[in-house]
PDB file of C-alpha atoms in Angstrom:
ATOM      1  CA  UNK A 492      94.863  65.044 124.256  1.00 59.00           C
ATOM      2  CA  UNK A 493      92.261  67.655 125.106  1.00 57.00           C
ATOM      3  CA  UNK A 494      94.403  68.887 128.167  1.00 58.00           C
ATOM      4  CA  UNK A 495      97.585  69.322 126.003  1.00 58.00           C
ATOM      5  CA  UNK A 496      95.298  71.590 123.336  1.00 56.00           C
ATOM      6  CA  UNK A 497      94.112  73.413 126.397  1.00 60.00           C
ATOM      7  CA  UNK A 498      97.693  74.114 127.504  1.00 66.00           C
ATOM      8  CA  UNK A 499      98.738  75.044 124.076  1.00 60.00           C
ATOM      9  CA  UNK A 500      96.164  77.521 123.659  1.00 60.00           C
ATOM     10  CA  UNK A 501      96.588  79.158 126.979  1.00 67.00           C
ATOM     11  CA  UNK A 502     100.236  79.659 125.922  1.00 68.00           C
ATOM     12  CA  UNK A 503      99.575  81.116 122.631  1.00 64.00           C
ATOM     13  CA  UNK A 504      97.063  83.503 124.232  1.00 69.00           C
ATOM     14  CA  UNK A 505      99.542  84.588 126.711  1.00 67.00           C
ATOM     15  CA  UNK A 506     102.206  84.860 123.735  1.00 64.00           C
ATOM     16  CA  UNK A 507      99.852  87.143 121.910  1.00 64.00           C
ATOM     17  CA  UNK A 508      99.116  89.326 125.156  1.00 71.00           C
ATOM     18  CA  UNK A 509     102.825  89.751 125.573  1.00 63.00           C
ATOM     19  CA  UNK A 510     103.184  90.605 122.034  1.00 53.00           C
ATOM     20  CA  UNK A 511     100.675  93.313 122.094  1.00 60.00           C
ATOM     21  CA  UNK A 512     102.155  94.788 125.319  1.00 59.00           C
ATOM     22  CA  UNK A 513     105.611  94.981 123.769  1.00 57.00           C
ATOM     23  CA  UNK A 514     104.447  96.680 120.576  1.00 54.00           C
ATOM     24  CA  UNK A 515     102.282  99.024 122.394  1.00 63.00           C
ATOM     25  CA  UNK A 516     105.392 100.015 124.644  1.00 58.00           C
ATOM     26  CA  UNK A 517     107.564 100.323 121.382  1.00 50.00           C
ATOM     27  CA  UNK A 518     105.127 102.392 119.736  1.00 57.00           C
ATOM     28  CA  UNK A 519     104.809 104.775 122.971  1.00 58.00           C
ATOM     29  CA  UNK A 520     108.671 105.172 123.031  1.00 60.00           C
ATOM     30  CA  UNK A 521     108.746 105.870 119.561  1.00 55.00           C
ATOM     31  CA  UNK A 522     106.348 108.621 119.891  1.00 53.00           C
ATOM     32  CA  UNK A 523     108.121 109.861 122.888  1.00 56.00           C
ATOM     33  CA  UNK A 524     111.588 109.930 120.574  1.00 55.00           C
ATOM     34  CA  UNK A 525     109.719 111.987 118.076  1.00 52.00           C
ATOM     35  CA  UNK A 526     108.301 114.379 120.672  1.00 52.00           C
ATOM     36  CA  UNK A 527     111.830 114.645 122.203  1.00 50.00           C
ATOM     37  CA  UNK A 528     113.510 115.421 118.912  1.00 52.00           C
ATOM     38  CA  UNK A 529     111.077 118.134 117.587  1.00 52.00           C
ATOM     39  CA  UNK A 530     111.531 119.895 121.002  1.00 48.00           C
ATOM     40  CA  UNK A 531     115.422 119.597 120.446  1.00 49.00           C
ATOM     41  CA  UNK A 532     114.870 120.855 116.747  1.00 49.00           C
ATOM     42  CA  UNK A 533     113.165 123.888 117.967  1.00 46.00           C
ATOM     43  CA  UNK A 534     115.467 124.613 120.718  1.00 44.00           C
ATOM     44  CA  UNK A 535     118.470 124.588 118.339  1.00 45.00           C
ATOM     45  CA  UNK A 536     116.317 126.353 115.712  1.00 45.00           C
ATOM     46  CA  UNK A 537     115.804 129.158 118.072  1.00 41.00           C
ATOM     47  CA  UNK A 538     119.570 129.293 119.249  1.00 42.00           C
ATOM     48  CA  UNK A 539     120.713 129.334 115.833  1.00 41.00           C
ATOM     49  CA  UNK A 540     118.576 132.285 115.112  1.00 40.00           C
ATOM     50  CA  UNK A 541     120.113 134.428 118.242  1.00 43.00           C
ATOM     51  CA  UNK A 542     123.835 133.497 117.321  1.00 38.00           C
ATOM     52  CA  UNK A 543     125.133 134.558 113.869  1.00 42.00           C
ATOM     53  CA  UNK A 544     127.849 132.080 114.363  1.00 39.00           C
ATOM     54  CA  UNK A 545     125.556 129.122 114.499  1.00 36.00           C
ATOM     55  CA  UNK A 546     124.657 127.640 111.089  1.00 40.00           C
ATOM     56  CA  UNK A 547     120.836 127.311 110.295  1.00 51.00           C
ATOM     57  CA  UNK A 548     119.399 123.869 111.670  1.00 61.00           C
ATOM     58  CA  UNK A 549     117.255 123.536 108.569  1.00 66.00           C
ATOM     59  CA  UNK A 550     119.386 120.332 107.702  1.00 77.00           C
ATOM     60  CA  UNK A 551     118.657 119.119 111.560  1.00 84.00           C
ATOM     61  CA  UNK A 552     115.001 119.486 110.861  1.00 90.00           C
ATOM     62  CA  UNK A 553     115.154 117.513 107.642  1.00 93.00           C
ATOM     63  CA  UNK A 554     116.679 114.581 109.693  1.00 93.00           C
ATOM     64  CA  UNK A 555     113.943 114.429 112.057  1.00 94.00           C
ATOM     65  CA  UNK A 556     111.491 114.377 109.018  1.00 96.00           C
ATOM     66  CA  UNK A 557     113.609 111.467 107.396  1.00 96.00           C
ATOM     67  CA  UNK A 558     113.562 109.566 110.499  1.00 96.00           C
ATOM     68  CA  UNK A 559     109.684 110.000 110.745  1.00 97.00           C
ATOM     69  CA  UNK A 560     109.012 108.999 107.091  1.00 97.00           C
ATOM     70  CA  UNK A 561     111.083 105.910 107.467  1.00 97.00           C
ATOM     71  CA  UNK A 562     108.969 104.737 110.143  1.00 96.00           C
ATOM     72  CA  UNK A 563     105.835 105.797 108.731  1.00 97.00           C
ATOM     73  CA  UNK A 564     106.629 103.679 105.306  1.00 97.00           C
ATOM     74  CA  UNK A 565     107.786 100.767 107.228  1.00 94.00           C
ATOM     75  CA  UNK A 566     104.861 100.514 109.934  1.00 95.00           C
ATOM     76  CA  UNK A 567     102.233 102.719 108.782  1.00 96.00           C
ATOM     77  CA  UNK A 568     101.970 102.044 104.987  1.00 96.00           C
ATOM     78  CA  UNK A 569     102.860  98.492 105.355  1.00 94.00           C
ATOM     79  CA  UNK A 570     100.513  97.952 107.994  1.00 93.00           C
ATOM     80  CA  UNK A 571      97.701  99.292 105.955  1.00 92.00           C
ATOM     81  CA  UNK A 572      98.654  96.966 103.184  1.00 91.00           C
ATOM     82  CA  UNK A 573      98.672  93.920 105.412  1.00 90.00           C
ATOM     83  CA  UNK A 574      95.399  94.804 106.679  1.00 86.00           C
ATOM     84  CA  UNK A 575      93.975  94.709 103.259  1.00 83.00           C
ATOM     85  CA  UNK A 576      95.734  91.618 102.638  1.00 73.00           C
ATOM     86  CA  UNK A 577      94.711  89.658  99.459  1.00 60.00           C
ATOM     87  CA  UNK A 578      91.266  90.957  99.368  1.00 61.00           C
ATOM     88  CA  UNK A 579      92.400  93.670  96.373  1.00 60.00           C
ATOM     89  CA  UNK A 580      90.431  94.502  93.174  1.00 55.00           C
ATOM     90  CA  UNK A 581      93.058  93.349  90.778  1.00 57.00           C
ATOM     91  CA  UNK A 582      96.233  91.899  91.399  1.00 65.00           C
ATOM     92  CA  UNK A 583     100.053  92.629  91.159  1.00 73.00           C
ATOM     93  CA  UNK A 584     101.884  91.742  87.902  1.00 76.00           C
ATOM     94  CA  UNK A 585     102.966  88.377  87.297  1.00 74.00           C
ATOM     95  CA  UNK A 586     105.581  87.183  89.820  1.00 76.00           C
ATOM     96  CA  UNK A 587     105.583  90.242  92.087  1.00 83.00           C
ATOM     97  CA  UNK A 588     104.139  89.876  95.659  1.00 87.00           C
ATOM     98  CA  UNK A 589     101.207  91.725  96.305  1.00 88.00           C
ATOM     99  CA  UNK A 590     102.692  93.616  99.367  1.00 91.00           C
ATOM    100  CA  UNK A 591     105.450  95.681  97.853  1.00 93.00           C
ATOM    101  CA  UNK A 592     103.196  96.259  94.496  1.00 92.00           C
ATOM    102  CA  UNK A 593     100.558  97.671  96.773  1.00 93.00           C
ATOM    103  CA  UNK A 594     102.763  99.732  98.898  1.00 95.00           C
ATOM    104  CA  UNK A 595     104.104 101.394  95.773  1.00 95.00           C
ATOM    105  CA  UNK A 596     100.708 102.320  94.558  1.00 94.00           C
ATOM    106  CA  UNK A 597      99.801 103.924  97.921  1.00 96.00           C
ATOM    107  CA  UNK A 598     103.294 105.648  98.064  1.00 97.00           C
ATOM    108  CA  UNK A 599     102.582 107.189  94.733  1.00 97.00           C
ATOM    109  CA  UNK A 600      99.464 108.757  96.112  1.00 97.00           C
ATOM    110  CA  UNK A 601     100.832 109.906  99.212  1.00 98.00           C
ATOM    111  CA  UNK A 602     104.008 111.472  98.168  1.00 98.00           C
ATOM    112  CA  UNK A 603     103.241 112.190  94.521  1.00 96.00           C
ATOM    113  CA  UNK A 604     102.728 115.654  92.685  1.00 94.00           C
ATOM    114  CA  UNK A 605      99.182 115.804  94.228  1.00 95.00           C
ATOM    115  CA  UNK A 606      97.931 116.297  97.623  1.00 95.00           C
ATOM    116  CA  UNK A 607      96.805 112.845  98.844  1.00 96.00           C
ATOM    117  CA  UNK A 608      92.999 112.296  99.875  1.00 96.00           C
ATOM    118  CA  UNK A 609      91.661 109.286 101.487  1.00 96.00           C
ATOM    119  CA  UNK A 610      89.480 108.398  98.556  1.00 95.00           C
ATOM    120  CA  UNK A 611      92.429 108.049  96.200  1.00 95.00           C
ATOM    121  CA  UNK A 612      94.326 105.725  98.648  1.00 95.00           C
ATOM    122  CA  UNK A 613      91.244 103.710  98.590  1.00 93.00           C
ATOM    123  CA  UNK A 614      91.161 103.876  94.840  1.00 92.00           C
ATOM    124  CA  UNK A 615      94.649 102.600  94.642  1.00 91.00           C
ATOM    125  CA  UNK A 616      93.658  99.250  96.602  1.00 89.00           C
ATOM    126  CA  UNK A 617      90.411  98.967  94.659  1.00 85.00           C
ATOM    127  CA  UNK A 618      88.130  99.894  97.435  1.00 86.00           C
ATOM    128  CA  UNK A 619      85.234 102.228  97.413  1.00 84.00           C
ATOM    129  CA  UNK A 620      85.174 105.900  99.040  1.00 82.00           C
ATOM    130  CA  UNK A 621      82.825 104.590 101.966  1.00 83.00           C
ATOM    131  CA  UNK A 622      84.914 101.289 102.503  1.00 86.00           C
ATOM    132  CA  UNK A 623      85.823 100.327 106.364  1.00 88.00           C
ATOM    133  CA  UNK A 624      89.283 101.326 105.750  1.00 90.00           C
ATOM    134  CA  UNK A 625      88.378 105.022 104.913  1.00 93.00           C
ATOM    135  CA  UNK A 626      89.605 106.342 108.233  1.00 94.00           C
ATOM    136  CA  UNK A 627      92.853 104.649 108.313  1.00 94.00           C
ATOM    137  CA  UNK A 628      93.426 105.758 104.885  1.00 96.00           C
ATOM    138  CA  UNK A 629      92.512 109.386 106.134  1.00 96.00           C
ATOM    139  CA  UNK A 630      94.970 109.026 108.767  1.00 96.00           C
ATOM    140  CA  UNK A 631      97.917 108.067 106.478  1.00 97.00           C
ATOM    141  CA  UNK A 632      97.073 110.866 104.296  1.00 98.00           C
ATOM    142  CA  UNK A 633      97.118 113.318 107.297  1.00 97.00           C
ATOM    143  CA  UNK A 634     100.776 112.006 108.108  1.00 97.00           C
ATOM    144  CA  UNK A 635     101.905 112.347 104.685  1.00 98.00           C
ATOM    145  CA  UNK A 636     100.742 116.136 104.622  1.00 97.00           C
ATOM    146  CA  UNK A 637     102.276 117.038 107.838  1.00 97.00           C
ATOM    147  CA  UNK A 638     105.713 115.311 106.718  1.00 97.00           C
ATOM    148  CA  UNK A 639     105.249 117.457 103.263  1.00 97.00           C
ATOM    149  CA  UNK A 640     104.193 120.680 104.884  1.00 96.00           C
ATOM    150  CA  UNK A 641     107.138 120.608 107.519  1.00 95.00           C
ATOM    151  CA  UNK A 642     109.618 119.834 104.822  1.00 95.00           C
ATOM    152  CA  UNK A 643     108.480 122.651 102.684  1.00 94.00           C
ATOM    153  CA  UNK A 644     108.524 124.965 105.780  1.00 93.00           C
ATOM    154  CA  UNK A 645     112.222 124.856 106.033  1.00 89.00           C
ATOM    155  CA  UNK A 646     112.765 126.844 102.915  1.00 89.00           C
ATOM    156  CA  UNK A 647     115.277 124.228 101.459  1.00 92.00           C
ATOM    157  CA  UNK A 648     114.790 122.697  98.378  1.00 93.00           C
ATOM    158  CA  UNK A 649     113.429 118.920  98.760  1.00 94.00           C
ATOM    159  CA  UNK A 650     111.611 116.235  96.853  1.00 95.00           C
ATOM    160  CA  UNK A 651     110.207 112.766  97.262  1.00 97.00           C
ATOM    161  CA  UNK A 652     111.809 111.147  94.286  1.00 97.00           C
ATOM    162  CA  UNK A 653     110.565 108.412  92.265  1.00 97.00           C
ATOM    163  CA  UNK A 654     112.866 108.561  89.541  1.00 96.00           C
ATOM    164  CA  UNK A 655     113.904 104.968  88.531  1.00 95.00           C
ATOM    165  CA  UNK A 656     115.050 103.479  85.290  1.00 93.00           C
ATOM    166  CA  UNK A 657     113.545  99.947  84.954  1.00 92.00           C
ATOM    167  CA  UNK A 658     116.287  97.283  84.307  1.00 93.00           C
ATOM    168  CA  UNK A 659     118.851  99.495  85.690  1.00 95.00           C
ATOM    169  CA  UNK A 660     120.959  98.064  88.686  1.00 95.00           C
ATOM    170  CA  UNK A 661     120.659 100.110  91.906  1.00 96.00           C
ATOM    171  CA  UNK A 662     122.721 103.222  92.661  1.00 96.00           C
ATOM    172  CA  UNK A 663     123.657 102.747  96.299  1.00 93.00           C
ATOM    173  CA  UNK A 664     123.944 106.145  97.037  1.00 95.00           C
ATOM    174  CA  UNK A 665     120.184 106.861  96.990  1.00 96.00           C
ATOM    175  CA  UNK A 666     118.688 103.605  96.442  1.00 97.00           C
ATOM    176  CA  UNK A 667     118.094 100.392  98.441  1.00 97.00           C
ATOM    177  CA  UNK A 668     116.612  97.110  97.593  1.00 97.00           C
ATOM    178  CA  UNK A 669     113.479  96.006  99.557  1.00 96.00           C
ATOM    179  CA  UNK A 670     114.339  93.511 102.563  1.00 92.00           C
ATOM    180  CA  UNK A 671     112.925  90.450 100.384  1.00 90.00           C
ATOM    181  CA  UNK A 672     114.826  91.507  97.229  1.00 94.00           C
ATOM    182  CA  UNK A 673     118.616  90.855  95.936  1.00 94.00           C
ATOM    183  CA  UNK A 674     120.143  94.177  95.520  1.00 94.00           C
ATOM    184  CA  UNK A 675     122.199  92.513  92.740  1.00 95.00           C
ATOM    185  CA  UNK A 676     119.329  92.320  90.331  1.00 95.00           C
ATOM    186  CA  UNK A 677     117.813  95.125  88.249  1.00 95.00           C
ATOM    187  CA  UNK A 678     115.245  97.616  89.518  1.00 96.00           C
ATOM    188  CA  UNK A 679     111.784  96.923  88.847  1.00 95.00           C
ATOM    189  CA  UNK A 680     109.782  99.655  90.186  1.00 96.00           C
ATOM    190  CA  UNK A 681     109.804 102.175  93.116  1.00 97.00           C
ATOM    191  CA  UNK A 682     108.168 100.852  96.839  1.00 97.00           C
ATOM    192  CA  UNK A 683     108.700 104.329  98.380  1.00 98.00           C
ATOM    193  CA  UNK A 684     110.187 107.375  97.264  1.00 98.00           C
ATOM    194  CA  UNK A 685     113.612 108.689  98.385  1.00 98.00           C
ATOM    195  CA  UNK A 686     113.648 111.771 100.433  1.00 98.00           C
ATOM    196  CA  UNK A 687     116.331 114.319  98.685  1.00 96.00           C
ATOM    197  CA  UNK A 688     117.053 117.868 100.212  1.00 95.00           C
ATOM    198  CA  UNK A 689     119.364 120.384  98.617  1.00 92.00           C
ATOM    199  CA  UNK A 690     120.881 117.418  96.586  1.00 92.00           C
ATOM    200  CA  UNK A 691     121.427 115.446  99.748  1.00 94.00           C
ATOM    201  CA  UNK A 692     119.777 112.050 100.443  1.00 96.00           C
ATOM    202  CA  UNK A 693     118.146 111.858 103.714  1.00 96.00           C
ATOM    203  CA  UNK A 694     116.396 108.532 103.023  1.00 97.00           C
ATOM    204  CA  UNK A 695     117.145 106.023 100.580  1.00 97.00           C
ATOM    205  CA  UNK A 696     114.553 104.996  97.798  1.00 98.00           C
ATOM    206  CA  UNK A 697     113.161 101.682  98.355  1.00 98.00           C
ATOM    207  CA  UNK A 698     113.212  99.408  95.372  1.00 97.00           C
ATOM    208  CA  UNK A 699     111.616  96.207  94.448  1.00 96.00           C
ATOM    209  CA  UNK A 700     114.403  94.368  92.007  1.00 95.00           C
ATOM    210  CA  UNK A 701     113.987  91.080  89.925  1.00 92.00           C
ATOM    211  CA  UNK A 702     114.719  89.774  86.612  1.00 84.00           C
ATOM    212  CA  UNK A 703     111.736  90.741  84.721  1.00 72.00           C
ATOM    213  CA  UNK A 704     109.936  94.221  84.616  1.00 64.00           C
ATOM    214  CA  UNK A 705     106.357  94.351  85.477  1.00 64.00           C
ATOM    215  CA  UNK A 706     104.172  95.455  82.621  1.00 59.00           C
TER     216      UNK A 706
END
């Protein structure tokens, strides 16, 4: 029995190691892709300025920003919440899972009307200013500020849209249900805002749906 346990533990260790390697490789490839997209975007912008018959590449820049925003929400914001886990002061409304509820609170800080600060992110999680997660919260704010700054620099009207009517059905043109939710059920709250540029949707609003509206 001890030999079987040792063998099982060894296999689990190998699987965890392989997972870590694959995760690191994925993150490196994603970073390279983002760098290439930024270089291509800059090259096309210069080319557009040199030729009057080539349309502005501002919209192309927003496509890049939208892809980075999607990855940011799905990986970094969600990763922060998973790190916190259930060790949170206060809790989500009855019947609402903690993860989407906390993601909603963080998103409101990162892409709301005010510039995000690490202390405000920590406060949304019920953590103190000097919490060990302060550096991670600061990195989230830095990335969000970078996305917001680059978006504003294009000169096109853009917004991070949190608008939602609780109890209404989703509008598939600019909203999508969170993966664990039923898209046919009414909206409850926004997990992450839509990214809209010049009335064009570049990233759909992530919405938590359900039968009852949290209070």
